[in-house]
C-alpha atoms as one frame of an Amber mdcrd trajectory, in Angstrom:
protein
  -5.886  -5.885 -39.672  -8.820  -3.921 -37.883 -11.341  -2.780 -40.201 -11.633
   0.622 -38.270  -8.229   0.913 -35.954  -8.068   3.318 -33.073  -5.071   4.712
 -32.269  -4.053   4.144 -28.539  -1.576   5.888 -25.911  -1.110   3.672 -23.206
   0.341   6.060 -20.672   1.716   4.426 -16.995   2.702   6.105 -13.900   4.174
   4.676 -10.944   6.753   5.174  -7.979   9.213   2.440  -9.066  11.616   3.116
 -11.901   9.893   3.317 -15.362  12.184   0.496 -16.586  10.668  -1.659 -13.625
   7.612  -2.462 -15.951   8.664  -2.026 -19.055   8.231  -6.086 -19.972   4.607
  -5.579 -18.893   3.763  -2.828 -20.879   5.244  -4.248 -24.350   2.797  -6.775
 -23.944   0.221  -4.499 -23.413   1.494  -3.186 -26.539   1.071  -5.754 -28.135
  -2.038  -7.187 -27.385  -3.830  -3.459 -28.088  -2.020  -3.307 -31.167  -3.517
  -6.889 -32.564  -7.097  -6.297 -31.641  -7.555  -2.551 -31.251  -4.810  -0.337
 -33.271  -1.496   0.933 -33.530  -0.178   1.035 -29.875   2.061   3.780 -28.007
   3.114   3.076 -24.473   4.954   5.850 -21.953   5.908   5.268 -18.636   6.442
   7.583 -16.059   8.276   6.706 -13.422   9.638   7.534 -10.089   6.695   9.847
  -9.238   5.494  11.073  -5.999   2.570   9.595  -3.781   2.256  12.279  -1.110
   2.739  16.367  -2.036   4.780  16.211   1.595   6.181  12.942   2.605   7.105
  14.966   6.169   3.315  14.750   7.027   3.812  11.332   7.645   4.570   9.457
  10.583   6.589   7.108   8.239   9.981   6.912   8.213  10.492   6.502   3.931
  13.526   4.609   3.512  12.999   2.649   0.047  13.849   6.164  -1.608  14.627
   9.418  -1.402  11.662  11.887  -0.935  13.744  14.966  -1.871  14.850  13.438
  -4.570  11.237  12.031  -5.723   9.799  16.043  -4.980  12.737  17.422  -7.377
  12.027  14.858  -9.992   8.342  15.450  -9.993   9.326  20.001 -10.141  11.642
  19.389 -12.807  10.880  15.907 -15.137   7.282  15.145 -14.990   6.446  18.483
 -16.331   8.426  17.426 -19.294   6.885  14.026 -19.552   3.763  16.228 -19.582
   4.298  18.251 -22.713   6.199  15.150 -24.144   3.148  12.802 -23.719   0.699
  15.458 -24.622   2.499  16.111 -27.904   2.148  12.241 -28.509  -1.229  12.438
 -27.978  -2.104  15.527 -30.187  -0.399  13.746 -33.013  -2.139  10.671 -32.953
  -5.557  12.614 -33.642  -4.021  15.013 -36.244
């Protein structure tokens, strides 16, 4: 065990799906939680790159930008308060 453990939130975001590197970050997890302290991890995923994907001569057909734009209005603000409360009570 650490002799003076620091909490850690390992927070992720990235366009693919939040379950596409979930593996990753459970080792992550665990490797921070052996040598530095007790380990959170949250992933965000699906978020947007570009405010307007229209602005771009690219023609975006991995995904839906729409789709991407309403996620971003509607769940990352709640990932937001939801990450930020995990936060707060790690130092309280």
């Amino acid at each position: 065990m650490h002799e003076h453990p620091i909490p850690v939130l390992l927070i992720m975001t990235s366009n693919a799906p939040d379950t596409y590197f979930t593996e990753l970050m459970k080792n992550y997890q665990n490797t921070l939680s052996r040598f530095v302290g007790s380990t959170e991890i949250f992933i965000s995923g699906d978020t947007l790159q570009l405010k307007d994907y229209s602005k771009t001569d690219w023609e975006w057909t991995l995904f839906d930008p729409e789709a991407k734009k309403k996620r971003h209005e509607t769940v990352f603000p709640e990932e937001c308060v939801k990450v930020y409360e995990m936060g707060k009570a790690m130092v309280l």
